[in-house]
PDB file of C-alpha atoms in Angstrom:
ATOM      1  CA  UNK A 941      87.588 232.436 157.085  1.00 42.00           C
ATOM      2  CA  UNK A 942      90.526 233.583 159.386  1.00 37.00           C
ATOM      3  CA  UNK A 943      89.421 231.355 161.993  1.00 38.00           C
ATOM      4  CA  UNK A 944      89.434 228.742 160.216  1.00 38.00           C
ATOM      5  CA  UNK A 945      92.615 229.048 158.395  1.00 42.00           C
ATOM      6  CA  UNK A 946      93.843 229.405 161.869  1.00 40.00           C
ATOM      7  CA  UNK A 947      92.819 226.127 162.432  1.00 38.00           C
ATOM      8  CA  UNK A 948      93.675 224.132 159.572  1.00 39.00           C
ATOM      9  CA  UNK A 949      97.470 225.950 160.308  1.00 43.00           C
ATOM     10  CA  UNK A 950      97.681 224.054 163.497  1.00 41.00           C
ATOM     11  CA  UNK A 951      95.966 220.731 162.413  1.00 42.00           C
ATOM     12  CA  UNK A 952      98.921 220.760 159.401  1.00 45.00           C
ATOM     13  CA  UNK A 953     101.898 221.529 161.813  1.00 45.00           C
ATOM     14  CA  UNK A 954     100.915 219.280 164.401  1.00 46.00           C
ATOM     15  CA  UNK A 955     100.305 216.852 162.024  1.00 44.00           C
ATOM     16  CA  UNK A 956     103.998 216.690 161.343  1.00 48.00           C
ATOM     17  CA  UNK A 957     104.706 215.863 164.800  1.00 50.00           C
ATOM     18  CA  UNK A 958     104.182 212.948 167.257  1.00 57.00           C
ATOM     19  CA  UNK A 959     102.625 213.801 169.470  1.00 57.00           C
ATOM     20  CA  UNK A 960      99.584 212.857 172.609  1.00 63.00           C
ATOM     21  CA  UNK A 961      97.719 215.640 174.663  1.00 54.00           C
ATOM     22  CA  UNK A 962      96.557 214.191 177.446  1.00 59.00           C
ATOM     23  CA  UNK A 963      95.295 216.579 180.806  1.00 59.00           C
ATOM     24  CA  UNK A 964      97.800 219.224 181.719  1.00 87.00           C
ATOM     25  CA  UNK A 965     100.801 216.830 180.223  1.00 92.00           C
ATOM     26  CA  UNK A 966     102.323 216.699 175.832  1.00 94.00           C
ATOM     27  CA  UNK A 967     104.160 213.096 174.974  1.00 95.00           C
ATOM     28  CA  UNK A 968     106.647 213.745 171.702  1.00 95.00           C
ATOM     29  CA  UNK A 969     109.314 212.763 169.901  1.00 95.00           C
ATOM     30  CA  UNK A 970     113.356 214.835 169.639  1.00 96.00           C
ATOM     31  CA  UNK A 971     115.295 213.785 166.984  1.00 95.00           C
ATOM     32  CA  UNK A 972     118.784 214.782 166.568  1.00 95.00           C
ATOM     33  CA  UNK A 973     121.866 214.261 163.579  1.00 94.00           C
ATOM     34  CA  UNK A 974     125.472 214.431 164.151  1.00 94.00           C
ATOM     35  CA  UNK A 975     127.298 214.362 160.519  1.00 92.00           C
ATOM     36  CA  UNK A 976     130.746 213.586 160.562  1.00 91.00           C
ATOM     37  CA  UNK A 977     133.846 212.458 158.612  1.00 89.00           C
ATOM     38  CA  UNK A 978     135.818 209.949 159.579  1.00 91.00           C
ATOM     39  CA  UNK A 979     139.460 210.237 160.395  1.00 91.00           C
ATOM     40  CA  UNK A 980     141.020 207.447 161.447  1.00 93.00           C
ATOM     41  CA  UNK A 981     141.389 203.744 161.220  1.00 93.00           C
ATOM     42  CA  UNK A 982     141.640 199.592 161.769  1.00 95.00           C
ATOM     43  CA  UNK A 983     143.621 197.998 159.255  1.00 95.00           C
ATOM     44  CA  UNK A 984     143.999 193.920 159.466  1.00 95.00           C
ATOM     45  CA  UNK A 985     146.546 192.402 157.139  1.00 96.00           C
ATOM     46  CA  UNK A 986     147.321 188.293 156.387  1.00 96.00           C
ATOM     47  CA  UNK A 987     150.538 187.347 155.163  1.00 97.00           C
ATOM     48  CA  UNK A 988     150.060 183.837 153.966  1.00 96.00           C
ATOM     49  CA  UNK A 989     151.716 180.342 152.440  1.00 96.00           C
ATOM     50  CA  UNK A 990     150.724 177.137 151.717  1.00 95.00           C
ATOM     51  CA  UNK A 991     153.321 173.813 151.682  1.00 94.00           C
ATOM     52  CA  UNK A 992     153.446 170.814 151.461  1.00 91.00           C
ATOM     53  CA  UNK A 993     155.814 170.824 154.459  1.00 94.00           C
ATOM     54  CA  UNK A 994     154.878 173.228 156.956  1.00 94.00           C
ATOM     55  CA  UNK A 995     158.327 174.182 157.494  1.00 96.00           C
ATOM     56  CA  UNK A 996     158.832 176.248 154.324  1.00 96.00           C
ATOM     57  CA  UNK A 997     155.611 177.651 154.578  1.00 95.00           C
ATOM     58  CA  UNK A 998     156.580 178.635 158.166  1.00 96.00           C
ATOM     59  CA  UNK A 999     159.181 180.547 156.632  1.00 97.00           C
ATOM     60  CA  UNK A1000     157.878 182.134 153.598  1.00 97.00           C
ATOM     61  CA  UNK A1001     155.115 183.527 155.840  1.00 97.00           C
ATOM     62  CA  UNK A1002     157.785 185.375 157.985  1.00 96.00           C
ATOM     63  CA  UNK A1003     160.076 185.757 154.710  1.00 97.00           C
ATOM     64  CA  UNK A1004     156.844 188.523 154.258  1.00 97.00           C
ATOM     65  CA  UNK A1005     156.291 189.112 157.714  1.00 97.00           C
ATOM     66  CA  UNK A1006     160.064 191.039 157.925  1.00 97.00           C
ATOM     67  CA  UNK A1007     159.742 192.941 154.582  1.00 97.00           C
ATOM     68  CA  UNK A1008     156.448 193.854 155.696  1.00 97.00           C
ATOM     69  CA  UNK A1009     157.883 195.356 158.432  1.00 97.00           C
ATOM     70  CA  UNK A1010     160.775 197.015 156.873  1.00 97.00           C
ATOM     71  CA  UNK A1011     158.684 198.624 154.352  1.00 96.00           C
ATOM     72  CA  UNK A1012     156.327 200.598 157.211  1.00 96.00           C
ATOM     73  CA  UNK A1013     159.326 201.362 159.416  1.00 96.00           C
ATOM     74  CA  UNK A1014     158.954 205.348 158.319  1.00 94.00           C
ATOM     75  CA  UNK A1015     155.322 204.947 160.659  1.00 93.00           C
ATOM     76  CA  UNK A1016     155.030 202.346 163.108  1.00 95.00           C
ATOM     77  CA  UNK A1017     155.170 204.940 165.637  1.00 95.00           C
ATOM     78  CA  UNK A1018     151.994 206.292 163.904  1.00 96.00           C
ATOM     79  CA  UNK A1019     149.881 202.981 164.153  1.00 97.00           C
ATOM     80  CA  UNK A1020     148.765 202.181 167.321  1.00 96.00           C
ATOM     81  CA  UNK A1021     147.719 198.993 169.173  1.00 96.00           C
ATOM     82  CA  UNK A1022     149.523 197.841 166.442  1.00 97.00           C
ATOM     83  CA  UNK A1023     149.916 193.107 166.661  1.00 96.00           C
ATOM     84  CA  UNK A1024     151.533 191.122 164.730  1.00 95.00           C
ATOM     85  CA  UNK A1025     153.330 187.862 166.359  1.00 89.00           C
ATOM     86  CA  UNK A1026     150.059 185.787 165.914  1.00 90.00           C
ATOM     87  CA  UNK A1027     151.658 182.291 163.588  1.00 94.00           C
ATOM     88  CA  UNK A1028     149.122 180.238 162.535  1.00 95.00           C
ATOM     89  CA  UNK A1029     149.945 176.765 160.902  1.00 96.00           C
ATOM     90  CA  UNK A1030     147.031 174.081 159.734  1.00 94.00           C
ATOM     91  CA  UNK A1031     147.084 171.800 157.225  1.00 93.00           C
ATOM     92  CA  UNK A1032     144.349 171.585 154.222  1.00 91.00           C
ATOM     93  CA  UNK A1033     143.193 168.611 152.638  1.00 88.00           C
ATOM     94  CA  UNK A1034     142.995 168.891 148.692  1.00 81.00           C
ATOM     95  CA  UNK A1035     140.904 166.579 146.995  1.00 82.00           C
ATOM     96  CA  UNK A1036     142.797 164.004 144.749  1.00 75.00           C
ATOM     97  CA  UNK A1037     142.229 165.227 140.432  1.00 75.00           C
ATOM     98  CA  UNK A1038     143.328 161.225 139.974  1.00 73.00           C
ATOM     99  CA  UNK A1039     140.608 158.811 141.092  1.00 73.00           C
ATOM    100  CA  UNK A1040     142.447 155.937 143.017  1.00 73.00           C
ATOM    101  CA  UNK A1041     144.011 158.729 145.213  1.00 75.00           C
ATOM    102  CA  UNK A1042     144.049 159.908 148.060  1.00 80.00           C
ATOM    103  CA  UNK A1043     144.257 163.429 148.808  1.00 82.00           C
ATOM    104  CA  UNK A1044     146.827 165.304 149.092  1.00 84.00           C
ATOM    105  CA  UNK A1045     147.775 167.077 152.516  1.00 89.00           C
ATOM    106  CA  UNK A1046     148.870 170.915 152.423  1.00 92.00           C
ATOM    107  CA  UNK A1047     150.404 172.801 155.040  1.00 95.00           C
ATOM    108  CA  UNK A1048     149.585 176.559 155.072  1.00 96.00           C
ATOM    109  CA  UNK A1049     150.807 179.897 157.333  1.00 97.00           C
ATOM    110  CA  UNK A1050     149.254 182.244 158.322  1.00 96.00           C
ATOM    111  CA  UNK A1051     150.142 185.973 160.178  1.00 97.00           C
ATOM    112  CA  UNK A1052     147.902 188.261 161.327  1.00 96.00           C
ATOM    113  CA  UNK A1053     149.127 191.937 161.435  1.00 97.00           C
ATOM    114  CA  UNK A1054     146.505 194.593 162.673  1.00 96.00           C
ATOM    115  CA  UNK A1055     146.518 198.302 164.068  1.00 97.00           C
ATOM    116  CA  UNK A1056     144.429 201.819 163.778  1.00 96.00           C
ATOM    117  CA  UNK A1057     145.866 204.323 162.736  1.00 95.00           C
ATOM    118  CA  UNK A1058     144.949 208.246 163.158  1.00 93.00           C
ATOM    119  CA  UNK A1059     146.501 209.790 159.762  1.00 91.00           C
ATOM    120  CA  UNK A1060     144.585 209.315 157.385  1.00 90.00           C
ATOM    121  CA  UNK A1061     147.446 210.237 155.010  1.00 89.00           C
ATOM    122  CA  UNK A1062     149.428 207.211 155.299  1.00 92.00           C
ATOM    123  CA  UNK A1063     146.363 204.987 154.437  1.00 91.00           C
ATOM    124  CA  UNK A1064     147.476 204.379 150.728  1.00 91.00           C
ATOM    125  CA  UNK A1065     151.021 204.389 151.552  1.00 92.00           C
ATOM    126  CA  UNK A1066     150.149 201.224 154.171  1.00 94.00           C
ATOM    127  CA  UNK A1067     148.295 199.462 150.579  1.00 93.00           C
ATOM    128  CA  UNK A1068     150.762 199.962 148.568  1.00 93.00           C
ATOM    129  CA  UNK A1069     153.461 198.003 151.266  1.00 94.00           C
ATOM    130  CA  UNK A1070     151.003 195.204 151.533  1.00 95.00           C
ATOM    131  CA  UNK A1071     150.686 194.701 147.912  1.00 94.00           C
ATOM    132  CA  UNK A1072     154.694 195.116 147.489  1.00 94.00           C
ATOM    133  CA  UNK A1073     154.811 192.138 150.600  1.00 95.00           C
ATOM    134  CA  UNK A1074     152.247 190.038 149.026  1.00 95.00           C
ATOM    135  CA  UNK A1075     149.713 190.106 152.135  1.00 96.00           C
ATOM    136  CA  UNK A1076     146.077 189.843 152.129  1.00 94.00           C
ATOM    137  CA  UNK A1077     143.932 192.483 153.148  1.00 92.00           C
ATOM    138  CA  UNK A1078     139.816 193.774 152.434  1.00 88.00           C
ATOM    139  CA  UNK A1079     138.981 197.666 151.937  1.00 83.00           C
ATOM    140  CA  UNK A1080     135.526 198.190 153.270  1.00 84.00           C
ATOM    141  CA  UNK A1081     133.315 201.058 155.005  1.00 82.00           C
ATOM    142  CA  UNK A1082     133.483 199.731 158.188  1.00 84.00           C
ATOM    143  CA  UNK A1083     136.587 199.612 158.974  1.00 89.00           C
ATOM    144  CA  UNK A1084     136.524 203.930 159.044  1.00 90.00           C
ATOM    145  CA  UNK A1085     135.768 205.606 162.091  1.00 91.00           C
ATOM    146  CA  UNK A1086     136.111 208.704 164.625  1.00 92.00           C
ATOM    147  CA  UNK A1087     138.742 208.986 167.581  1.00 92.00           C
ATOM    148  CA  UNK A1088     135.948 210.848 169.656  1.00 94.00           C
ATOM    149  CA  UNK A1089     132.668 208.808 168.711  1.00 90.00           C
ATOM    150  CA  UNK A1090     131.428 209.018 172.099  1.00 92.00           C
ATOM    151  CA  UNK A1091     131.114 212.997 171.964  1.00 94.00           C
ATOM    152  CA  UNK A1092     129.577 212.645 168.424  1.00 93.00           C
ATOM    153  CA  UNK A1093     127.040 210.301 170.149  1.00 92.00           C
ATOM    154  CA  UNK A1094     126.879 213.297 173.359  1.00 93.00           C
ATOM    155  CA  UNK A1095     126.476 215.594 171.130  1.00 94.00           C
ATOM    156  CA  UNK A1096     124.123 213.651 168.688  1.00 93.00           C
ATOM    157  CA  UNK A1097     121.274 212.881 171.963  1.00 94.00           C
ATOM    158  CA  UNK A1098     121.580 216.627 173.297  1.00 95.00           C
ATOM    159  CA  UNK A1099     120.248 217.684 170.067  1.00 96.00           C
ATOM    160  CA  UNK A1100     117.446 214.986 170.163  1.00 96.00           C
ATOM    161  CA  UNK A1101     116.609 216.475 174.019  1.00 96.00           C
ATOM    162  CA  UNK A1102     116.794 220.362 172.161  1.00 97.00           C
ATOM    163  CA  UNK A1103     114.247 219.402 169.129  1.00 97.00           C
ATOM    164  CA  UNK A1104     112.120 217.546 172.014  1.00 96.00           C
ATOM    165  CA  UNK A1105     112.571 220.422 173.990  1.00 97.00           C
ATOM    166  CA  UNK A1106     111.454 223.003 170.793  1.00 97.00           C
ATOM    167  CA  UNK A1107     107.961 221.459 169.300  1.00 96.00           C
ATOM    168  CA  UNK A1108     107.141 221.555 172.920  1.00 96.00           C
ATOM    169  CA  UNK A1109     107.175 225.030 172.751  1.00 96.00           C
ATOM    170  CA  UNK A1110     105.681 225.095 169.565  1.00 96.00           C
ATOM    171  CA  UNK A1111     102.874 223.236 169.962  1.00 94.00           C
ATOM    172  CA  UNK A1112     102.151 224.509 173.690  1.00 94.00           C
ATOM    173  CA  UNK A1113     102.524 227.847 172.033  1.00 94.00           C
ATOM    174  CA  UNK A1114      99.836 227.168 169.375  1.00 93.00           C
ATOM    175  CA  UNK A1115      97.529 226.548 172.546  1.00 91.00           C
ATOM    176  CA  UNK A1116      98.156 229.494 174.211  1.00 93.00           C
ATOM    177  CA  UNK A1117      99.933 228.029 176.520  1.00 93.00           C
ATOM    178  CA  UNK A1118     102.883 226.828 177.780  1.00 95.00           C
ATOM    179  CA  UNK A1119     105.936 224.233 177.651  1.00 95.00           C
ATOM    180  CA  UNK A1120     106.455 223.492 181.108  1.00 94.00           C
ATOM    181  CA  UNK A1121     108.885 221.155 183.196  1.00 95.00           C
ATOM    182  CA  UNK A1122     109.492 218.127 181.965  1.00 94.00           C
ATOM    183  CA  UNK A1123     107.542 215.089 183.166  1.00 95.00           C
ATOM    184  CA  UNK A1124     109.371 212.300 182.241  1.00 95.00           C
ATOM    185  CA  UNK A1125     111.678 211.362 179.594  1.00 95.00           C
ATOM    186  CA  UNK A1126     112.556 208.292 178.073  1.00 95.00           C
ATOM    187  CA  UNK A1127     115.778 207.996 175.590  1.00 90.00           C
ATOM    188  CA  UNK A1128     116.847 205.762 172.433  1.00 80.00           C
ATOM    189  CA  UNK A1129     120.251 204.912 171.764  1.00 63.00           C
ATOM    190  CA  UNK A1130     122.069 206.643 169.025  1.00 59.00           C
ATOM    191  CA  UNK A1131     123.098 204.378 166.567  1.00 59.00           C
ATOM    192  CA  UNK A1132     125.025 204.728 163.133  1.00 58.00           C
ATOM    193  CA  UNK A1133     123.126 203.931 160.047  1.00 52.00           C
ATOM    194  CA  UNK A1134     124.603 202.770 156.739  1.00 46.00           C
ATOM    195  CA  UNK A1135     127.485 206.040 155.180  1.00 52.00           C
ATOM    196  CA  UNK A1136     125.645 208.512 153.725  1.00 47.00           C
ATOM    197  CA  UNK A1137     128.816 207.924 150.891  1.00 41.00           C
ATOM    198  CA  UNK A1138     130.649 204.649 151.096  1.00 40.00           C
ATOM    199  CA  UNK A1139     134.288 204.526 150.919  1.00 41.00           C
ATOM    200  CA  UNK A1140     135.318 204.539 147.330  1.00 41.00           C
ATOM    201  CA  UNK A1141     138.612 201.939 146.930  1.00 38.00           C
ATOM    202  CA  UNK A1142     140.321 201.797 143.591  1.00 37.00           C
ATOM    203  CA  UNK A1143     140.724 197.955 143.557  1.00 37.00           C
ATOM    204  CA  UNK A1144     143.233 197.690 140.659  1.00 40.00           C
ATOM    205  CA  UNK A1145     145.548 199.203 142.798  1.00 50.00           C
ATOM    206  CA  UNK A1146     143.197 199.920 145.711  1.00 58.00           C
ATOM    207  CA  UNK A1147     143.689 202.917 146.519  1.00 61.00           C
ATOM    208  CA  UNK A1148     141.761 204.730 148.349  1.00 69.00           C
ATOM    209  CA  UNK A1149     139.857 208.456 146.874  1.00 60.00           C
ATOM    210  CA  UNK A1150     137.694 209.180 149.977  1.00 66.00           C
ATOM    211  CA  UNK A1151     135.756 208.903 152.477  1.00 75.00           C
ATOM    212  CA  UNK A1152     132.638 209.920 152.983  1.00 79.00           C
ATOM    213  CA  UNK A1153     130.532 211.446 155.206  1.00 85.00           C
ATOM    214  CA  UNK A1154     128.561 209.316 158.490  1.00 87.00           C
ATOM    215  CA  UNK A1155     125.988 210.226 160.943  1.00 90.00           C
ATOM    216  CA  UNK A1156     124.909 209.251 164.424  1.00 91.00           C
ATOM    217  CA  UNK A1157     121.251 209.584 165.144  1.00 92.00           C
ATOM    218  CA  UNK A1158     119.841 210.447 167.692  1.00 93.00           C
ATOM    219  CA  UNK A1159     116.257 210.235 169.532  1.00 95.00           C
ATOM    220  CA  UNK A1160     114.109 210.631 172.930  1.00 96.00           C
ATOM    221  CA  UNK A1161     110.337 210.354 173.725  1.00 96.00           C
ATOM    222  CA  UNK A1162     109.446 213.166 176.786  1.00 96.00           C
ATOM    223  CA  UNK A1163     106.430 214.224 178.200  1.00 96.00           C
ATOM    224  CA  UNK A1164     106.285 217.985 179.547  1.00 96.00           C
ATOM    225  CA  UNK A1165     104.105 219.411 181.462  1.00 95.00           C
ATOM    226  CA  UNK A1166     101.844 222.183 180.150  1.00 94.00           C
ATOM    227  CA  UNK A1167     101.562 225.877 181.794  1.00 90.00           C
TER     228      UNK A1167
END
């Protein structure tokens, strides 16, 4: 009875491990996950004005940009990769509401501000300044990231490799063998699934109240010698 139970336990344990056993070799997968809190954000705001006259629309956008620059002057040095120099002006056609009347031509001027910030304590102040000036923007989870994601990806990969070795050691022990050298290993690139918790914002005041944790996953497929 004891021998039968041992066989059943071995079968149950190996059933959760995706592996293949050949003569003298064992192939299996390893997975690694690193969870982290974003410490940076990429933001983009747009100043936009529309008028019958292109010059007037441009002047309105210029005034908005002057107000914005004044509002952020105190922490401008903390905004990385800052850009706000590109002004574009185009014409859009507005269909006439009156029958047999030609469509109306409107000039639209727009200027975009983009930058990244590592001090997330500034986030709500930046959003508040944008609201006061009248800049347009969109808040979403994709705006948040970690300043050293390559290191996190390497850590996830290291955990996946260690996991593969541990699984091999376990399986080999059940077979009264030893997990030996690596014969081959395929690295499946790390990826970032959806955030564990989405960034929360109050759209009425547009204040970000929390940024949830993220995770990076990596996996490997490895073949080990069995001694």
